[in-house]
CSV table of C-alpha atoms in Angstrom, one decimal:
chain,number,residue,atom,x,y,z
A,1,GLN,CA,92.0,74.4,93.6
A,2,VAL,CA,94.2,76.7,95.7
A,3,GLN,CA,93.3,78.3,99.1
A,4,LEU,CA,94.8,81.8,99.6
A,5,ALA,CA,95.3,83.7,102.8
A,6,GLU,CA,96.6,87.2,103.0
A,7,SER,CA,98.4,88.9,105.9
A,8,GLY,CA,100.4,92.0,106.7
A,9,GLY,CA,97.8,94.7,106.5
A,10,GLY,CA,97.4,97.4,109.0
A,11,LEU,CA,97.3,101.1,109.7
A,12,VAL,CA,100.1,103.3,108.4
A,13,GLN,CA,100.7,106.9,107.9
A,14,PRO,CA,101.0,108.5,104.4
A,15,GLY,CA,104.4,107.8,103.0
A,16,GLY,CA,104.8,104.6,105.0
A,17,SER,CA,105.3,101.1,103.9
A,18,LEU,CA,103.7,97.7,104.3
A,19,ARG,CA,104.5,94.2,103.0
A,20,LEU,CA,101.6,92.0,102.3
A,21,SER,CA,102.0,88.2,102.2
A,22,CYS,CA,99.9,85.6,100.5
A,23,GLN,CA,100.1,82.0,101.7
A,24,ALA,CA,98.7,79.3,99.5
A,25,SER,CA,97.6,75.8,100.5
A,26,GLY,CA,99.3,74.4,97.4
A,27,SER,CA,101.7,75.4,94.7
A,28,PHE,CA,101.1,78.5,92.5
A,29,LEU,CA,102.6,76.6,89.5
A,30,ASP,CA,99.2,75.5,88.3
A,31,TYR,CA,98.3,79.2,87.6
A,32,TYR,CA,99.6,81.5,84.9
A,33,VAL,CA,99.1,84.7,86.9
A,34,ILE,CA,99.3,85.5,90.6
A,35,GLY,CA,98.3,89.0,91.6
A,36,TRP,CA,96.7,91.5,94.0
A,37,PHE,CA,93.4,93.2,93.7
A,38,ARG,CA,92.1,95.8,96.1
A,39,GLN,CA,88.6,97.0,96.9
A,40,ALA,CA,87.5,100.1,98.8
A,41,PRO,CA,84.0,100.9,99.8
A,42,GLY,CA,82.1,102.7,97.1
A,43,LYS,CA,84.9,102.1,94.6
A,44,GLU,CA,85.4,99.6,91.8
A,45,ARG,CA,87.8,96.7,92.4
A,46,GLU,CA,91.2,97.3,90.9
A,47,GLY,CA,93.8,94.8,89.8
A,48,ILE,CA,97.0,96.5,90.9
A,49,ALA,CA,99.8,94.0,90.3
A,50,CYS,CA,100.4,90.5,89.0
A,51,ILE,CA,103.3,88.2,88.2
A,52,HIS,CA,103.5,85.5,85.6
A,53,SER,CA,104.3,82.1,87.1
A,54,ASN,CA,106.3,80.9,84.2
A,55,ASP,CA,108.8,83.7,83.5
A,56,GLY,CA,108.3,86.2,86.4
A,57,GLU,CA,107.1,89.0,84.2
A,58,THR,CA,105.2,91.6,86.2
A,59,TYR,CA,102.3,94.0,85.6
A,60,TYR,CA,101.4,97.1,87.6
A,61,ALA,CA,98.5,99.4,87.4
A,62,ASP,CA,99.4,103.0,86.8
A,63,SER,CA,98.1,103.9,90.2
A,64,VAL,CA,100.8,101.9,92.0
A,65,LYS,CA,103.6,101.7,89.5
A,66,GLY,CA,106.9,102.7,91.0
A,67,ARG,CA,105.6,102.3,94.5
A,68,PHE,CA,104.5,98.7,94.8
A,69,THR,CA,106.5,95.6,94.0
A,70,ILE,CA,105.2,92.1,93.6
A,71,SER,CA,107.5,89.2,94.2
A,72,ARG,CA,107.5,85.4,94.5
A,73,PRO,CA,110.6,84.3,96.4
A,74,ASN,CA,108.9,81.0,97.2
A,75,THR,CA,107.3,79.6,94.0
A,76,GLU,CA,105.6,76.9,95.9
A,77,ASN,CA,103.3,78.7,98.3
A,78,THR,CA,104.1,82.4,98.8
A,79,VAL,CA,103.8,85.8,97.1
A,80,PHE,CA,104.5,89.2,98.5
A,81,LEU,CA,103.4,92.8,97.7
A,82,GLN,CA,105.8,95.4,99.0
A,83,MET,CA,104.0,98.7,99.2
A,84,ASN,CA,106.0,101.9,99.6
A,85,SER,CA,105.1,105.6,99.6
A,86,LEU,CA,101.6,104.8,100.6
A,87,LYS,CA,98.8,107.3,100.0
A,88,PRO,CA,95.4,107.7,101.6
A,89,GLU,CA,93.8,106.5,98.4
A,90,ASP,CA,95.6,103.2,98.8
A,91,THR,CA,93.2,102.4,101.6
A,92,ALA,CA,91.3,99.2,100.7
A,93,VAL,CA,91.0,95.6,101.4
A,94,TYR,CA,93.8,93.8,99.5
A,95,TYR,CA,93.2,90.4,98.0
A,96,CYS,CA,95.6,87.8,96.8
A,97,THR,CA,94.3,86.3,93.6
A,98,VAL,CA,95.2,83.7,91.0
A,99,ASP,CA,94.0,82.9,87.5
A,100,LEU,CA,95.1,80.9,84.4
A,101,ASP,CA,95.1,83.9,82.0
A,102,LEU,CA,96.1,87.5,82.3
A,103,ASP,CA,93.1,88.8,80.4
A,104,SER,CA,90.8,86.8,82.6
A,105,TRP,CA,92.6,88.0,85.8
A,106,ARG,CA,92.1,91.6,84.8
A,107,VAL,CA,88.4,91.1,84.8
A,108,PHE,CA,87.8,88.9,87.8
A,109,PRO,CA,90.3,86.4,89.1
A,110,HIS,CA,89.3,82.8,89.4
A,111,SER,CA,90.4,82.4,93.1
A,112,TRP,CA,90.5,85.0,95.9
A,113,GLY,CA,91.8,85.1,99.4
A,114,GLN,CA,89.8,86.5,102.3
A,115,GLY,CA,91.5,89.9,102.1
A,116,THR,CA,93.6,92.0,104.5
A,117,GLN,CA,92.8,95.6,105.4
A,118,VAL,CA,95.2,98.4,104.6
A,119,THR,CA,94.4,101.8,106.0
A,120,VAL,CA,96.6,104.8,105.2
A,121,SER,CA,95.8,107.7,107.4
A,122,SER,CA,97.4,110.3,109.6
């Protein structure tokens, strides 16, 4: 139903920051949760942050809590992930994702973008 496209990835040093953007072809209002997964080679995919479309409530994985912030300043087609204090273990492909239900999203979101590479290295 919605087409997602991520941008903003790149190479940063440990301790640095990046802001990822997700642009949607349509409104996010049809989905209950909008969030970010990441996938590193040889590692399991990890849901790191999501935001509820109705009330703005957020969820963060323990691995990123206090460092990453998800926001949706444009409820129609945009969501951001501000990543601060980046660590080498944050290196992964980051995907914008949407789903109708939080529990479902945690397992495997219904819709995925193409991903953007984030590399944290000195």
